PDB file of C-alpha atoms in Angstrom:
ATOM      1  CA  ASN O 702      -2.529  27.190  49.926  1.00  0.00           C
ATOM      2  CA  PHE O 703       0.308  24.780  50.674  1.00  0.00           C
ATOM      3  CA  THR O 704       3.053  23.214  48.583  1.00  0.00           C
ATOM      4  CA  LEU O 705       4.425  19.674  48.420  1.00  0.00           C
ATOM      5  CA  THR O 706       8.191  19.381  47.995  1.00  0.00           C
ATOM      6  CA  GLN O 707       9.832  16.287  46.510  1.00  0.00           C
ATOM      7  CA  PRO O 708      13.482  15.590  45.687  1.00  0.00           C
ATOM      8  CA  HIS O 709      14.178  16.146  42.021  1.00  0.00           C
ATOM      9  CA  SER O 710      15.715  12.729  41.507  1.00  0.00           C
ATOM     10  CA  VAL O 711      16.550   9.445  43.228  1.00  0.00           C
ATOM     11  CA  SER O 712      18.951   6.850  41.855  1.00  0.00           C
ATOM     12  CA  GLU O 713      19.417   3.333  43.130  1.00  0.00           C
ATOM     13  CA  SER O 714      20.590  -0.053  41.953  1.00  0.00           C
ATOM     14  CA  PRO O 715      18.311  -2.943  40.974  1.00  0.00           C
ATOM     15  CA  GLY O 716      17.161  -4.908  43.998  1.00  0.00           C
ATOM     16  CA  LYS O 717      17.745  -2.007  46.376  1.00  0.00           C
ATOM     17  CA  THR O 718      15.209   0.266  48.040  1.00  0.00           C
ATOM     18  CA  ALA O 719      14.299   3.773  46.897  1.00  0.00           C
ATOM     19  CA  THR O 720      12.439   6.197  49.148  1.00  0.00           C
ATOM     20  CA  ILE O 721      10.821   9.407  47.903  1.00  0.00           C
ATOM     21  CA  SER O 722       9.765  12.093  50.375  1.00  0.00           C
ATOM     22  CA  CYS O 723       6.938  14.598  49.980  1.00  0.00           C
ATOM     23  CA  THR O 724       7.005  17.433  52.512  1.00  0.00           C
ATOM     24  CA  ARG O 725       3.974  19.623  53.144  1.00  0.00           C
ATOM     25  CA  SER O 726       4.773  23.316  53.650  1.00  0.00           C
ATOM     26  CA  SER O 727       1.895  24.255  55.930  1.00  0.00           C
ATOM     27  CA  GLY O 728      -0.907  22.435  57.624  1.00  0.00           C
ATOM     28  CA  SER O 729      -0.617  18.900  58.934  1.00  0.00           C
ATOM     29  CA  ILE O 730       0.360  16.141  56.522  1.00  0.00           C
ATOM     30  CA  GLY O 731      -2.116  13.920  58.296  1.00  0.00           C
ATOM     31  CA  SER O 732      -5.076  16.238  57.811  1.00  0.00           C
ATOM     32  CA  ASN O 733      -5.634  15.205  54.177  1.00  0.00           C
ATOM     33  CA  TYR O 734      -4.846  12.000  52.322  1.00  0.00           C
ATOM     34  CA  VAL O 735      -1.709  11.764  50.191  1.00  0.00           C
ATOM     35  CA  HIS O 736      -1.767   9.865  46.913  1.00  0.00           C
ATOM     36  CA  TRP O 737       1.175   8.780  44.752  1.00  0.00           C
ATOM     37  CA  TYR O 738       1.258   8.475  40.976  1.00  0.00           C
ATOM     38  CA  GLN O 739       3.746   6.860  38.626  1.00  0.00           C
ATOM     39  CA  GLN O 740       4.191   8.345  35.174  1.00  0.00           C
ATOM     40  CA  ARG O 741       6.219   6.746  32.413  1.00  0.00           C
ATOM     41  CA  PRO O 742       7.236   8.814  29.364  1.00  0.00           C
ATOM     42  CA  GLY O 743       4.393   9.366  26.948  1.00  0.00           C
ATOM     43  CA  SER O 744       1.736   7.956  29.280  1.00  0.00           C
ATOM     44  CA  PRO O 745      -0.794   9.394  31.703  1.00  0.00           C
ATOM     45  CA  PRO O 746      -0.186   8.979  35.449  1.00  0.00           C
ATOM     46  CA  THR O 747      -1.318   5.844  37.267  1.00  0.00           C
ATOM     47  CA  THR O 748      -1.939   5.451  40.995  1.00  0.00           C
ATOM     48  CA  VAL O 749       0.581   3.398  42.933  1.00  0.00           C
ATOM     49  CA  ILE O 750      -0.550   4.434  46.449  1.00  0.00           C
ATOM     50  CA  TYR O 751      -3.784   6.121  47.540  1.00  0.00           C
ATOM     51  CA  GLU O 752      -5.017   7.354  50.907  1.00  0.00           C
ATOM     52  CA  ASP O 753      -1.495   7.495  52.372  1.00  0.00           C
ATOM     53  CA  ASN O 754      -0.755   3.766  52.310  1.00  0.00           C
ATOM     54  CA  GLN O 755      -3.317   1.848  50.258  1.00  0.00           C
ATOM     55  CA  ARG O 756      -2.202  -0.068  47.201  1.00  0.00           C
ATOM     56  CA  PRO O 757      -4.539  -0.447  44.206  1.00  0.00           C
ATOM     57  CA  SER O 758      -5.052  -3.939  42.880  1.00  0.00           C
ATOM     58  CA  GLY O 759      -2.362  -4.814  40.391  1.00  0.00           C
ATOM     59  CA  VAL O 760       0.328  -2.679  42.042  1.00  0.00           C
ATOM     60  CA  PRO O 761       3.129  -4.871  43.425  1.00  0.00           C
ATOM     61  CA  ASP O 762       3.574  -4.997  47.193  1.00  0.00           C
ATOM     62  CA  ARG O 763       7.081  -3.643  46.617  1.00  0.00           C
ATOM     63  CA  PHE O 764       5.358  -0.230  46.674  1.00  0.00           C
ATOM     64  CA  SER O 765       4.384   1.167  50.070  1.00  0.00           C
ATOM     65  CA  GLY O 766       3.378   4.541  51.469  1.00  0.00           C
ATOM     66  CA  SER O 767       3.640   6.134  54.891  1.00  0.00           C
ATOM     67  CA  ILE O 768       3.103   9.389  56.763  1.00  0.00           C
ATOM     68  CA  ASP O 769       5.507  10.975  59.292  1.00  0.00           C
ATOM     69  CA  SER O 770       3.955  13.704  61.390  1.00  0.00           C
ATOM     70  CA  SER O 771       7.285  14.704  62.919  1.00  0.00           C
ATOM     71  CA  SER O 772       8.673  15.783  59.560  1.00  0.00           C
ATOM     72  CA  ASN O 773       5.251  16.677  58.136  1.00  0.00           C
ATOM     73  CA  SER O 774       5.958  14.482  55.168  1.00  0.00           C
ATOM     74  CA  ALA O 775       4.760  11.463  53.279  1.00  0.00           C
ATOM     75  CA  SER O 776       7.019   8.837  51.761  1.00  0.00           C
ATOM     76  CA  LEU O 777       6.803   6.372  48.903  1.00  0.00           C
ATOM     77  CA  THR O 778       9.090   3.375  49.273  1.00  0.00           C
ATOM     78  CA  ILE O 779       9.906   1.047  46.407  1.00  0.00           C
ATOM     79  CA  SER O 780      11.719  -2.074  47.543  1.00  0.00           C
ATOM     80  CA  GLY O 781      13.415  -4.673  45.354  1.00  0.00           C
ATOM     81  CA  LEU O 782      13.835  -2.099  42.593  1.00  0.00           C
ATOM     82  CA  LYS O 783      13.329  -3.268  39.022  1.00  0.00           C
ATOM     83  CA  THR O 784      14.226  -1.497  35.816  1.00  0.00           C
ATOM     84  CA  GLU O 785      10.500  -1.212  35.070  1.00  0.00           C
ATOM     85  CA  ASP O 786      10.155   1.071  38.130  1.00  0.00           C
ATOM     86  CA  GLU O 787      12.160   3.759  36.345  1.00  0.00           C
ATOM     87  CA  ALA O 788       9.656   6.611  35.974  1.00  0.00           C
ATOM     88  CA  ASP O 789       8.534   9.938  37.414  1.00  0.00           C
ATOM     89  CA  TYR O 790       6.614   9.832  40.690  1.00  0.00           C
ATOM     90  CA  PHE O 791       4.277  12.551  41.949  1.00  0.00           C
ATOM     91  CA  CYS O 792       2.639  12.975  45.340  1.00  0.00           C
ATOM     92  CA  GLN O 793      -0.728  14.704  45.543  1.00  0.00           C
ATOM     93  CA  SER O 794      -2.849  16.012  48.383  1.00  0.00           C
ATOM     94  CA  TYR O 795      -5.621  18.581  48.768  1.00  0.00           C
ATOM     95  CA  ASN O 796      -7.387  21.069  51.027  1.00  0.00           C
ATOM     96  CA  SER O 797     -11.004  22.188  51.057  1.00  0.00           C
ATOM     97  CA  SER O 798     -10.851  23.733  47.602  1.00  0.00           C
ATOM     98  CA  ASN O 799      -7.669  22.662  45.808  1.00  0.00           C
ATOM     99  CA  TRP O 800      -5.633  19.677  44.786  1.00  0.00           C
ATOM    100  CA  VAL O 801      -1.866  20.098  45.064  1.00  0.00           C
ATOM    101  CA  PHE O 802       0.803  18.077  43.281  1.00  0.00           C
ATOM    102  CA  GLY O 803       4.406  17.746  44.301  1.00  0.00           C
ATOM    103  CA  GLY O 804       7.000  18.716  41.722  1.00  0.00           C
ATOM    104  CA  GLY O 805       7.813  15.109  40.889  1.00  0.00           C
ATOM    105  CA  THR O 806      10.795  12.812  41.427  1.00  0.00           C
ATOM    106  CA  LYS O 807      12.606  10.996  38.667  1.00  0.00           C
ATOM    107  CA  VAL O 808      13.586   7.510  39.789  1.00  0.00           C
ATOM    108  CA  THR O 809      16.536   6.029  37.956  1.00  0.00           C
ATOM    109  CA  VAL O 810      17.404   2.371  38.361  1.00  0.00           C
ATOM    110  CA  LEU O 811      21.107   2.192  37.627  1.00  0.00           C
TER     111      LEU O 811
ATOM    112  CA  GLU G 903     -14.721  -1.113  31.452  1.00  0.00           C
ATOM    113  CA  VAL G 904     -14.122   2.392  32.764  1.00  0.00           C
ATOM    114  CA  GLN G 905     -12.703   4.735  30.144  1.00  0.00           C
ATOM    115  CA  LEU G 906     -11.995   8.435  29.829  1.00  0.00           C
ATOM    116  CA  VAL G 907     -11.458   9.339  26.190  1.00  0.00           C
ATOM    117  CA  GLN G 908     -10.134  12.786  25.370  1.00  0.00           C
ATOM    118  CA  SER G 909     -10.375  14.712  22.139  1.00  0.00           C
ATOM    119  CA  GLY G 910      -7.434  14.675  19.756  1.00  0.00           C
ATOM    120  CA  ALA G 911      -4.340  16.783  19.461  1.00  0.00           C
ATOM    121  CA  GLU G 912      -4.780  20.419  18.481  1.00  0.00           C
ATOM    122  CA  VAL G 913      -2.593  23.004  16.773  1.00  0.00           C
ATOM    123  CA  LYS G 914      -3.814  26.550  17.299  1.00  0.00           C
ATOM    124  CA  LYS G 915      -2.665  30.148  16.871  1.00  0.00           C
ATOM    125  CA  PRO G 916      -2.380  32.679  19.690  1.00  0.00           C
ATOM    126  CA  GLY G 917      -5.684  34.379  20.394  1.00  0.00           C
ATOM    127  CA  GLU G 918      -7.812  31.486  19.168  1.00  0.00           C
ATOM    128  CA  SER G 919     -10.307  29.674  21.370  1.00  0.00           C
ATOM    129  CA  LEU G 920     -10.495  25.956  22.101  1.00  0.00           C
ATOM    130  CA  LYS G 921     -12.615  23.428  23.954  1.00  0.00           C
ATOM    131  CA  ILE G 922     -11.051  20.071  24.906  1.00  0.00           C
ATOM    132  CA  SER G 923     -13.362  17.190  25.796  1.00  0.00           C
ATOM    133  CA  CYS G 924     -13.160  14.174  28.107  1.00  0.00           C
ATOM    134  CA  LYS G 925     -15.879  11.532  27.624  1.00  0.00           C
ATOM    135  CA  GLY G 926     -16.499   9.034  30.398  1.00  0.00           C
ATOM    136  CA  SER G 927     -17.925   5.555  29.894  1.00  0.00           C
ATOM    137  CA  GLY G 928     -18.327   2.348  31.853  1.00  0.00           C
ATOM    138  CA  TYR G 929     -19.447   4.089  35.054  1.00  0.00           C
ATOM    139  CA  LYS G 930     -22.061   6.530  36.361  1.00  0.00           C
ATOM    140  CA  PHE G 931     -20.626   9.825  35.131  1.00  0.00           C
ATOM    141  CA  THR G 932     -22.537  11.980  37.604  1.00  0.00           C
ATOM    142  CA  ASN G 933     -21.093  10.178  40.636  1.00  0.00           C
ATOM    143  CA  TYR G 934     -17.439  11.093  40.084  1.00  0.00           C
ATOM    144  CA  TRP G 935     -15.431  14.300  40.003  1.00  0.00           C
ATOM    145  CA  ILE G 936     -13.488  15.048  36.807  1.00  0.00           C
ATOM    146  CA  GLY G 937     -10.246  16.974  37.301  1.00  0.00           C
ATOM    147  CA  TRP G 938      -8.002  18.607  34.709  1.00  0.00           C
ATOM    148  CA  VAL G 939      -4.222  18.595  34.894  1.00  0.00           C
ATOM    149  CA  ARG G 940      -1.641  20.429  32.767  1.00  0.00           C
ATOM    150  CA  GLN G 941       1.773  19.056  31.979  1.00  0.00           C
ATOM    151  CA  MET G 942       4.073  21.410  30.141  1.00  0.00           C
ATOM    152  CA  PRO G 943       6.885  19.859  28.083  1.00  0.00           C
ATOM    153  CA  GLY G 944       9.387  18.157  30.359  1.00  0.00           C
ATOM    154  CA  LYS G 945       7.636  19.422  33.505  1.00  0.00           C
ATOM    155  CA  GLY G 946       5.452  18.134  36.317  1.00  0.00           C
ATOM    156  CA  LEU G 947       1.720  17.858  36.871  1.00  0.00           C
ATOM    157  CA  GLU G 948      -0.254  21.025  37.630  1.00  0.00           C
ATOM    158  CA  TRP G 949      -3.818  20.842  38.898  1.00  0.00           C
ATOM    159  CA  MET G 950      -6.084  23.221  36.988  1.00  0.00           C
ATOM    160  CA  GLY G 951      -9.524  22.560  38.429  1.00  0.00           C
ATOM    161  CA  ILE G 952     -12.289  20.047  38.939  1.00  0.00           C
ATOM    162  CA  ILE G 953     -16.009  19.576  38.362  1.00  0.00           C
ATOM    163  CA  TYR G 954     -18.661  17.315  39.841  1.00  0.00           C
ATOM    164  CA  PRO G 955     -21.025  16.632  36.937  1.00  0.00           C
ATOM    165  CA  GLY G 956     -23.823  15.620  39.284  1.00  0.00           C
ATOM    166  CA  ASP G 957     -24.411  19.206  40.400  1.00  0.00           C
ATOM    167  CA  SER G 958     -21.805  21.151  38.364  1.00  0.00           C
ATOM    168  CA  ASP G 959     -19.868  22.112  41.512  1.00  0.00           C
ATOM    169  CA  THR G 960     -16.656  23.518  39.997  1.00  0.00           C
ATOM    170  CA  ARG G 961     -13.426  24.575  41.668  1.00  0.00           C
ATOM    171  CA  TYR G 962     -10.335  26.156  40.155  1.00  0.00           C
ATOM    172  CA  SER G 963      -6.700  26.372  41.081  1.00  0.00           C
ATOM    173  CA  PRO G 964      -5.847  30.008  41.875  1.00  0.00           C
ATOM    174  CA  SER G 965      -3.219  29.732  39.118  1.00  0.00           C
ATOM    175  CA  PHE G 966      -5.847  28.964  36.495  1.00  0.00           C
ATOM    176  CA  GLN G 967      -8.896  30.857  37.798  1.00  0.00           C
ATOM    177  CA  GLY G 968     -10.072  33.203  35.047  1.00  0.00           C
ATOM    178  CA  GLN G 969      -7.748  31.597  32.496  1.00  0.00           C
ATOM    179  CA  VAL G 970      -9.866  28.537  31.681  1.00  0.00           C
ATOM    180  CA  THR G 971     -13.461  27.358  32.052  1.00  0.00           C
ATOM    181  CA  ILE G 972     -14.393  23.856  33.150  1.00  0.00           C
ATOM    182  CA  SER G 973     -17.850  22.507  32.345  1.00  0.00           C
ATOM    183  CA  ALA G 974     -19.701  19.250  31.876  1.00  0.00           C
ATOM    184  CA  ASP G 975     -22.664  17.930  29.904  1.00  0.00           C
ATOM    185  CA  LYS G 976     -23.986  15.011  31.903  1.00  0.00           C
ATOM    186  CA  SER G 977     -26.423  14.069  29.135  1.00  0.00           C
ATOM    187  CA  ILE G 978     -23.464  12.912  27.046  1.00  0.00           C
ATOM    188  CA  SER G 979     -21.091  12.067  29.943  1.00  0.00           C
ATOM    189  CA  THR G 980     -18.524  14.609  28.793  1.00  0.00           C
ATOM    190  CA  ALA G 981     -16.436  17.178  30.634  1.00  0.00           C
ATOM    191  CA  TYR G 982     -14.764  20.128  28.941  1.00  0.00           C
ATOM    192  CA  LEU G 983     -11.783  22.407  29.393  1.00  0.00           C
ATOM    193  CA  GLN G 984     -12.176  25.680  27.543  1.00  0.00           C
ATOM    194  CA  PHE G 985      -9.648  28.360  26.590  1.00  0.00           C
ATOM    195  CA  SER G 986     -10.980  31.711  25.365  1.00  0.00           C
ATOM    196  CA  SER G 987      -7.771  33.252  24.073  1.00  0.00           C
ATOM    197  CA  LEU G 988      -4.822  30.912  23.685  1.00  0.00           C
ATOM    198  CA  LYS G 989      -1.234  31.879  24.379  1.00  0.00           C
ATOM    199  CA  VAL G 990       1.982  30.213  23.275  1.00  0.00           C
ATOM    200  CA  SER G 991       2.522  29.342  26.948  1.00  0.00           C
ATOM    201  CA  ASP G 992      -0.629  27.149  26.863  1.00  0.00           C
ATOM    202  CA  THR G 993       1.353  24.608  24.828  1.00  0.00           C
ATOM    203  CA  ALA G 994       1.164  21.467  26.944  1.00  0.00           C
ATOM    204  CA  MET G 995      -0.391  18.049  27.414  1.00  0.00           C
ATOM    205  CA  TYR G 996      -3.736  18.179  29.202  1.00  0.00           C
ATOM    206  CA  TYR G 997      -5.121  15.202  31.123  1.00  0.00           C
ATOM    207  CA  CYS G 998      -8.502  14.562  32.677  1.00  0.00           C
ATOM    208  CA  GLY G 999      -8.856  12.184  35.606  1.00  0.00           C
ATOM    209  CA  ARG G1000     -11.820  10.952  37.628  1.00  0.00           C
ATOM    210  CA  SER G1001     -12.087  10.787  41.403  1.00  0.00           C
ATOM    211  CA  LEU G1002     -14.861   9.345  43.570  1.00  0.00           C
ATOM    212  CA  ASP G1003     -14.385  11.995  46.229  1.00  0.00           C
ATOM    213  CA  PHE G1004     -12.885  15.477  46.076  1.00  0.00           C
ATOM    214  CA  GLY G1005     -10.064  14.206  48.264  1.00  0.00           C
ATOM    215  CA  GLY G1006      -9.762  10.891  46.533  1.00  0.00           C
ATOM    216  CA  ASN G1007      -7.100   9.838  44.090  1.00  0.00           C
ATOM    217  CA  ALA G1008      -7.652  10.004  40.358  1.00  0.00           C
ATOM    218  CA  ASP G1009      -8.125   6.318  39.643  1.00  0.00           C
ATOM    219  CA  TYR G1010      -8.656   6.575  35.891  1.00  0.00           C
ATOM    220  CA  TRP G1011      -7.116   9.048  33.464  1.00  0.00           C
ATOM    221  CA  GLY G1012      -7.714  10.088  29.913  1.00  0.00           C
ATOM    222  CA  GLN G1013      -5.003   9.480  27.342  1.00  0.00           C
ATOM    223  CA  GLY G1014      -4.137  13.174  27.220  1.00  0.00           C
ATOM    224  CA  THR G1015      -4.684  15.947  24.666  1.00  0.00           C
ATOM    225  CA  LEU G1016      -1.591  17.616  23.258  1.00  0.00           C
ATOM    226  CA  LEU G1017      -2.118  21.305  22.568  1.00  0.00           C
ATOM    227  CA  THR G1018       0.382  23.257  20.506  1.00  0.00           C
ATOM    228  CA  VAL G1019      -0.037  27.007  20.259  1.00  0.00           C
ATOM    229  CA  SER G1020       2.208  28.659  17.725  1.00  0.00           C
ATOM    230  CA  SER G1021       2.069  31.629  15.386  1.00  0.00           C
TER     231      SER G1021
END
């Protein structure tokens, strides 16, 4: 199995851009889709990016996803940060028999 | 409207058994995978396993294999997460989520079931 490693926390000011990385330990990051979830306290997760870079309807275009084969990582970028973006963010991928979640990143909007 | 509705919060003693449910509505239950995720207090999401109610294909995380049983009753559009002998360390929030494909994202989630195990 592989692991997905995220930074524990990211802090940025309102209006700025926050980027969260998700590094795959083994196997190619591009071999399986990466999905990103937002979780606010006391609520279940919700999808903000699916299939590496697709945005569900209702998710602002301030949220974007990308894959970087050179670093074997995925990234979630939140531009024009708002206080409402303050939450935990989890990446998720899979192999033939397992889902794998990253450890989560707490985004603080200062 | 698609909904996943989970059973209510539980307080149990170590050694007891428990079955948590996740009832789907507003979509064809047999066409989507249902996955289970644990979230311990103040911690991240841990994938426990997944079932495809259409044919009962079930897969478990190595971390949870043998510790829990996942099942589904497609006649009542309900998936289950079963514990045979609870431990204090099972205290957590448990979520179910549905996915169109095994590699797809979980696009709808249940509201969560809070399990407290204490002597």
